[in-house]
mmCIF file of C-alpha atoms in Angstrom:
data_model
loop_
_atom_site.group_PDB
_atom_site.id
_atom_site.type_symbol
_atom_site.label_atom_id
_atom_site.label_comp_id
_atom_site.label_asym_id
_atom_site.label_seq_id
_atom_site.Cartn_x
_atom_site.Cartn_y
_atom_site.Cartn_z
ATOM 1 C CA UNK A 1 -10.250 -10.437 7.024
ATOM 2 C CA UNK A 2 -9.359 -12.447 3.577
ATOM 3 C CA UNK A 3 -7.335 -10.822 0.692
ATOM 4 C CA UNK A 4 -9.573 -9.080 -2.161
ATOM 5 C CA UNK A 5 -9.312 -11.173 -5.042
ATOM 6 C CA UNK A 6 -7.474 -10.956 -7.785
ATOM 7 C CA UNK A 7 -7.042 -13.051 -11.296
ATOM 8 C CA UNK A 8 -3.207 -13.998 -10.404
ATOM 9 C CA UNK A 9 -2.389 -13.209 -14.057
ATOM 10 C CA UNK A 10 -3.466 -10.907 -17.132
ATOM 11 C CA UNK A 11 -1.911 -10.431 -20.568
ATOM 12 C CA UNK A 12 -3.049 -8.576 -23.782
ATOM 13 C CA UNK A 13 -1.292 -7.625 -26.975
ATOM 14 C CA UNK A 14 0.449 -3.834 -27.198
ATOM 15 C CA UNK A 15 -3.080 -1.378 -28.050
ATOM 16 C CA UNK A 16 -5.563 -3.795 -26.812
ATOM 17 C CA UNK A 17 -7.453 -3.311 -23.795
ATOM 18 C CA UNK A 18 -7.066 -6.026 -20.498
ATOM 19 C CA UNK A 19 -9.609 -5.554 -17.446
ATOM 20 C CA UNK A 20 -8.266 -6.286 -13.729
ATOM 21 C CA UNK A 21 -11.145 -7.299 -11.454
ATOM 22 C CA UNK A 22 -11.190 -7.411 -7.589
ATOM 23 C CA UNK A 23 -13.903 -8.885 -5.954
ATOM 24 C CA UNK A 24 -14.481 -7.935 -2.055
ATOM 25 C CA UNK A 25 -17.632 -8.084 0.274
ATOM 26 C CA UNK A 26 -20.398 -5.547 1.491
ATOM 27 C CA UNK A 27 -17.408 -5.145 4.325
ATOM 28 C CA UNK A 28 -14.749 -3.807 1.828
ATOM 29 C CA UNK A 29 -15.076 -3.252 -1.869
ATOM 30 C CA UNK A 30 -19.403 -3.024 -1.712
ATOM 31 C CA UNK A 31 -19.718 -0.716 1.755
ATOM 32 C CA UNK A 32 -17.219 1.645 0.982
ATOM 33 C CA UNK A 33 -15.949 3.820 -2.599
ATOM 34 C CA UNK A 34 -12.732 3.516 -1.312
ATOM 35 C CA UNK A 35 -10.921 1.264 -4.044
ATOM 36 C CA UNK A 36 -7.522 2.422 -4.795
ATOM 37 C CA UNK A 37 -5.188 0.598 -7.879
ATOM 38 C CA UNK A 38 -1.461 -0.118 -7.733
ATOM 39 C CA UNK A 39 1.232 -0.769 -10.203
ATOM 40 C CA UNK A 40 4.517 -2.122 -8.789
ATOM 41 C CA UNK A 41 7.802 -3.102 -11.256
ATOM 42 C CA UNK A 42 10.072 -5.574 -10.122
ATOM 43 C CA UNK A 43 12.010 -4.089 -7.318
ATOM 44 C CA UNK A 44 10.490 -1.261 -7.282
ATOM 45 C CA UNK A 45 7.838 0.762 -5.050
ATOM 46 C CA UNK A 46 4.223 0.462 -6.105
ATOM 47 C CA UNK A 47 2.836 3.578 -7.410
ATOM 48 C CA UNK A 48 -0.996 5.000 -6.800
ATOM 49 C CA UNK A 49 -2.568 4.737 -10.672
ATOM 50 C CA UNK A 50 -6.593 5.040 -9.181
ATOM 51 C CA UNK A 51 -8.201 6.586 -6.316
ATOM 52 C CA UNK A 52 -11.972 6.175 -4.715
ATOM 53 C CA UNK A 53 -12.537 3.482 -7.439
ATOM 54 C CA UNK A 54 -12.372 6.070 -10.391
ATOM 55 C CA UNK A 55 -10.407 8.931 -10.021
ATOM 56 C CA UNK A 56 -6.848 9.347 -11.645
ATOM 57 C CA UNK A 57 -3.868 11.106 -9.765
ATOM 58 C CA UNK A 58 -1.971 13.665 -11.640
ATOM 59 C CA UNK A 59 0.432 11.975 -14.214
ATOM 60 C CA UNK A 60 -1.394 8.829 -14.529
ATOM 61 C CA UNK A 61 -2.340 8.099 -18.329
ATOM 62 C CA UNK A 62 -5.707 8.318 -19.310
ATOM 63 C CA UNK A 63 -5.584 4.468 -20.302
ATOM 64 C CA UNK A 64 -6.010 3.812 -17.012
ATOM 65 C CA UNK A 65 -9.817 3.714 -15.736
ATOM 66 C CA UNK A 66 -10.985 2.146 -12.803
ATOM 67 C CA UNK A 67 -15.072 1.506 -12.107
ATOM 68 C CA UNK A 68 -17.067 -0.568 -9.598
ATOM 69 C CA UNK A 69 -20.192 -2.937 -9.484
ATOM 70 C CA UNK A 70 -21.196 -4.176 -6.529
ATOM 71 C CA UNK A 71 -19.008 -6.225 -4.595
ATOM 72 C CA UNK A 72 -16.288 -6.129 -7.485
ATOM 73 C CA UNK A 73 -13.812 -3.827 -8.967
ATOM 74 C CA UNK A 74 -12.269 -3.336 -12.334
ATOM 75 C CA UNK A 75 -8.815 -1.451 -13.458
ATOM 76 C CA UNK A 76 -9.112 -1.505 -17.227
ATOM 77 C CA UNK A 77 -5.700 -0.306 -19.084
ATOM 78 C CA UNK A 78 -6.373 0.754 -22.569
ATOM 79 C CA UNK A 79 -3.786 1.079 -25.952
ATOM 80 C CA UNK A 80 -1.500 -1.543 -23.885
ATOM 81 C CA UNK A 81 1.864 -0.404 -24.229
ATOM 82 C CA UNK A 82 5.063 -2.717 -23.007
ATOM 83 C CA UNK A 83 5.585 -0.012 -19.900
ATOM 84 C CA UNK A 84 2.435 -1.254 -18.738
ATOM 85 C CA UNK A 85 3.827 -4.648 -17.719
ATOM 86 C CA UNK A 86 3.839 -4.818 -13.738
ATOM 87 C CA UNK A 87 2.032 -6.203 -11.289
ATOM 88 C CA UNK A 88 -1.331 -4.600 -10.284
ATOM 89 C CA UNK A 89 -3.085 -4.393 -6.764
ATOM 90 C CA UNK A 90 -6.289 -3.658 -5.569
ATOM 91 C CA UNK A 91 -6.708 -2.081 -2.484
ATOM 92 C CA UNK A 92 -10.549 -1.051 -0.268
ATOM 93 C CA UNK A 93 -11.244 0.715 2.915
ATOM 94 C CA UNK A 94 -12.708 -2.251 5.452
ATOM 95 C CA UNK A 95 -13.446 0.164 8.058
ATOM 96 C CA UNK A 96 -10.794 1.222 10.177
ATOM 97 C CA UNK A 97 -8.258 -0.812 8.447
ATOM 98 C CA UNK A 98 -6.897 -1.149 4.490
ATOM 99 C CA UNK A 99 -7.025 -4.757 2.285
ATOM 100 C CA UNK A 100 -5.168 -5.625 -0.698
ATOM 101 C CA UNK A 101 -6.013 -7.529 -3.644
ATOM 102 C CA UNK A 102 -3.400 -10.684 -3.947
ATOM 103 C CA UNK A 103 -2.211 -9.204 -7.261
ATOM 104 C CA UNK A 104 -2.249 -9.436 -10.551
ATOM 105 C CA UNK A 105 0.443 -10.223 -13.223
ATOM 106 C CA UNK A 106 -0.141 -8.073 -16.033
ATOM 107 C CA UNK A 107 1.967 -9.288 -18.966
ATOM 108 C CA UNK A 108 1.987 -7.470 -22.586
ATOM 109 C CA UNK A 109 2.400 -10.368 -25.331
ATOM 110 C CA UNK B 1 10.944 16.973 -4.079
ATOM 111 C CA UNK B 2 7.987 14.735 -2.307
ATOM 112 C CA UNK B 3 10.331 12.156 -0.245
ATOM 113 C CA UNK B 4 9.648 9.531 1.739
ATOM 114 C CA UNK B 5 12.526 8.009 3.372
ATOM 115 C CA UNK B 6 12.802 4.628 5.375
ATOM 116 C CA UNK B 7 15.592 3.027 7.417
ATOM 117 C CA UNK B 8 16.046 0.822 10.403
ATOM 118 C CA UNK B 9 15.345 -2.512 8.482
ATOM 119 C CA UNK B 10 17.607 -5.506 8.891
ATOM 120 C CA UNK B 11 18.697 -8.998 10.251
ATOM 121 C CA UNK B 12 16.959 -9.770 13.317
ATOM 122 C CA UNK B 13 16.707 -13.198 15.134
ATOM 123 C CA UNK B 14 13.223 -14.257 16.009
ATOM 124 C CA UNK B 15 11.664 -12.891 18.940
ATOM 125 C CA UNK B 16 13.651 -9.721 18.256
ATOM 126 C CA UNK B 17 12.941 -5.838 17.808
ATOM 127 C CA UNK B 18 13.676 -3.217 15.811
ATOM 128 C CA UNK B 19 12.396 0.625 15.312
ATOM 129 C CA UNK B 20 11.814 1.445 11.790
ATOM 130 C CA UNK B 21 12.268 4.910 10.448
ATOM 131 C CA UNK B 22 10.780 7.151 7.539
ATOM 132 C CA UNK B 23 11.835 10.972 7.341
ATOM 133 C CA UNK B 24 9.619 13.154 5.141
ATOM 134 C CA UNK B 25 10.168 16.037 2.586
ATOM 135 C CA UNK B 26 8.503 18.008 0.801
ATOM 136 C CA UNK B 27 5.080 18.091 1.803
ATOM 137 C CA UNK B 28 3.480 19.127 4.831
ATOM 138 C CA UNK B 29 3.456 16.073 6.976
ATOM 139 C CA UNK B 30 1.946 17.041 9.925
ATOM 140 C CA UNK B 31 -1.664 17.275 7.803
ATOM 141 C CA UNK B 32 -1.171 13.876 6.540
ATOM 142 C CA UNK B 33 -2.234 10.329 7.759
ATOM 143 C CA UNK B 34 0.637 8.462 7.344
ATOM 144 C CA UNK B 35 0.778 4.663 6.754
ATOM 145 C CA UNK B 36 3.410 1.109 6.718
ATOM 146 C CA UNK B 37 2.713 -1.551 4.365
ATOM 147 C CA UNK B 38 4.740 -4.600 4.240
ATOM 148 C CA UNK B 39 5.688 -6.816 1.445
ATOM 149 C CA UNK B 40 7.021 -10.479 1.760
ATOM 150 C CA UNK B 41 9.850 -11.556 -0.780
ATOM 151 C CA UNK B 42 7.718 -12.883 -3.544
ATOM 152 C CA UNK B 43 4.164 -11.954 -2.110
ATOM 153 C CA UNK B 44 1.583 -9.316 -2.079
ATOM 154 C CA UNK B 45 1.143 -5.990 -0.216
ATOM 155 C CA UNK B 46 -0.322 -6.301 3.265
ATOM 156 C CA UNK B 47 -1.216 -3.261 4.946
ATOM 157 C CA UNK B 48 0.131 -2.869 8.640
ATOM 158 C CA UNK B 49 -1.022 0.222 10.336
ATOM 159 C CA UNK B 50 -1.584 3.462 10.139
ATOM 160 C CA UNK B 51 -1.787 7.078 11.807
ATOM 161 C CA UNK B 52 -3.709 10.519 12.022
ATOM 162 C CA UNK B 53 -2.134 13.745 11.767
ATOM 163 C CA UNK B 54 -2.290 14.519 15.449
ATOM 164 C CA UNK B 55 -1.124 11.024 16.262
ATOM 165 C CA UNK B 56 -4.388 10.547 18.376
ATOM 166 C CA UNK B 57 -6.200 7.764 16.291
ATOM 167 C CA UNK B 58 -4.001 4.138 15.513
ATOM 168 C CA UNK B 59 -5.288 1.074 13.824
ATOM 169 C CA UNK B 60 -3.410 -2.132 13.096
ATOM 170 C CA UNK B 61 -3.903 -5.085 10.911
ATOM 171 C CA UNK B 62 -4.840 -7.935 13.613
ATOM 172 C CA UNK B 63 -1.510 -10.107 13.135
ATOM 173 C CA UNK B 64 0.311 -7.359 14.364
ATOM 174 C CA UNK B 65 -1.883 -5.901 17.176
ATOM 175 C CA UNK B 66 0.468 -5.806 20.645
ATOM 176 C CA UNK B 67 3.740 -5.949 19.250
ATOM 177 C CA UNK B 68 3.964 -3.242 16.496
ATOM 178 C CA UNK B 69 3.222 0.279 17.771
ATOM 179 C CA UNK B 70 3.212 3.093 15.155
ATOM 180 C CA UNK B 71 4.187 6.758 15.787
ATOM 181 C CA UNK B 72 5.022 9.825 14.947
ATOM 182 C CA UNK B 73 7.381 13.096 15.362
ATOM 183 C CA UNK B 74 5.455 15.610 13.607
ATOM 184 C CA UNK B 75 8.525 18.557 14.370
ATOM 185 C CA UNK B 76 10.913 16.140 12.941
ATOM 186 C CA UNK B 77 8.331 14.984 9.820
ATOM 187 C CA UNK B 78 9.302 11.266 10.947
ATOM 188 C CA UNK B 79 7.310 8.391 11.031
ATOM 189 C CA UNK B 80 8.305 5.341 13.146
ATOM 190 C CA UNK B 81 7.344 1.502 13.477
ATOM 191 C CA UNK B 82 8.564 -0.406 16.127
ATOM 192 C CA UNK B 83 7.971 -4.045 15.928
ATOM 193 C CA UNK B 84 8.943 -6.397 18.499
ATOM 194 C CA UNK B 85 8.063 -10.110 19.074
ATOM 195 C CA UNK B 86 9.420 -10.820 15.534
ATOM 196 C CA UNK B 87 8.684 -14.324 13.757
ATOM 197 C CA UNK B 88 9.641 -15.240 10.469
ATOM 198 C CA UNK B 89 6.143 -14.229 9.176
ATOM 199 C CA UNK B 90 7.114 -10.551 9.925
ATOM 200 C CA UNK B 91 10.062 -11.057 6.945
ATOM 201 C CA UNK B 92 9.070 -8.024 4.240
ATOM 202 C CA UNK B 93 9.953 -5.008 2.576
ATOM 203 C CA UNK B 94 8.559 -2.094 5.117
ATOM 204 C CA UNK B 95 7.107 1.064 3.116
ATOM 205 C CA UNK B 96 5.881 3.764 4.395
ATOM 206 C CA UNK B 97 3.532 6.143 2.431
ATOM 207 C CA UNK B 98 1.194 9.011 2.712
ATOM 208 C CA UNK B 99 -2.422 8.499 2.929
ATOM 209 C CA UNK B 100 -4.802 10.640 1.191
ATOM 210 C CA UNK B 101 -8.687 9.015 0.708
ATOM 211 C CA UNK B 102 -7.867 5.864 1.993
ATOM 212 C CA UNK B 103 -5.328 6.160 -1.131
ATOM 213 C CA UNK B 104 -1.388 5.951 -0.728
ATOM 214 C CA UNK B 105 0.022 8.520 -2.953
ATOM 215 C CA UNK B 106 3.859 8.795 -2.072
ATOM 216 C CA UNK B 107 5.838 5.519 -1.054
ATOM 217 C CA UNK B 108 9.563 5.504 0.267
ATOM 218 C CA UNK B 109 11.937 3.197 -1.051
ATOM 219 C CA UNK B 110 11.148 0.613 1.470
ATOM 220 C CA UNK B 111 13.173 -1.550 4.374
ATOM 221 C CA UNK B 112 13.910 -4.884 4.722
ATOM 222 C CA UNK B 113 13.932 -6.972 7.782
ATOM 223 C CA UNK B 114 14.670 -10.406 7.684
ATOM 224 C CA UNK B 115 13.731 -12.716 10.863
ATOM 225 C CA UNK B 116 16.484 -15.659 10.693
ATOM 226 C CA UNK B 117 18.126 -17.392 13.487
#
């Protein structure tokens, strides 16, 4: 099963808003609400920012919203803020297995 | 403090094996399905397999089916990975994390293991 896709690269000015999309199929993103949202820094670990396409873990920023149309998912960051540069990865159910997005290069101008 | 620890990563010739480790702390691993995802120097996440609590239920990603087996020692709160067969397509950072909804909440550190002649 192919990668979800990602826009390889993203950028916005520090307190505008950038959107992340992640299109899938009615296997992945479209059957299941099962789209998760990664940050990762250089060398380090990525770290969970949205859960089951919408939901925010404890400690994530409220800038962070994630939503989902169809076949395609969206991580929107809000009030960019130069912490928020990373990469970002989507990530959907596919029945008894995970996929990732190929990733996205967020970049704050 | 929630801890995932890995180990076990490093230079391996092709066709090799090695048995990756990740020890657990600070959350009750034995409820948890526990997961490895792999990352290739300069690449993307790829998910690699995963486990139930019980370890009765496995699934792999299909380029590792038959030569990775995942398990775990729930009295010990350790996860394992043993991956034989190695090519150089198997080069990557080796996480392990927790799974919670089909989400991975808590990551180690990750290992590396480099296939090289």
């Amino acid at each position: 099963q192919s990668a979800l896709t990602q826009p390889p690269s993203a950028s916005g000015s520090p307190g505008q808003s950038v959107t992340i999309s992640c299109t899938g199929t009615n296997s992945d993103v479209g059957g299941y609400n099962y789209v998760s949202w990664y940050q990762q820094h250089p060398g380090k670990a990525p770290k969970l920012m949205i859960y089951e396409v919408s939901k925010r873990p404890s400690g994530v920023p409220d800038r962070f919203s994630g939503s989902k149309s169809g076949n395609t998912a969206s991580l929107t960051v809000s009030g960019l803020q130069a912490e928020d540069e990373a990469d970002y990865y989507c990530s959907s159910y596919a029945g008894s297995k995970v996929i990732f997005g190929g990733g996205t290069k967020l970049t704050v101008l | 403090e929630v801890q995932l620890v890995e180990s076990g990563g490093g230079l391996v010739q092709p066709g090799g094996s090695l048995r990756l480790s990740c020890v657990a702390s600070g959350f009750t691993f034995s409820r948890d399905w526990m997961t490895w995802v792999r990352q290739a120097p300069g690449q993307g996440l790829e998910w690699v397999a995963n486990i139930k609590p019980d370890g009765s239920e496995k699934y792999y990603v299909d380029s590792v089916k038959g030569r990775f087996t995942i398990s775990r020692d729930n009295a010990k709160s350790s996860l394992y990975l043993q991956v034989n067969s190695l090519t150089a397509e198997d080069t990557a950072v080796y996480y392990c994390a927790r799974e919670a909804a089909v989400a991975f909440d808590i990551w180690g550190h990750g290992t590396m293991v480099t296939v090289s002649s």
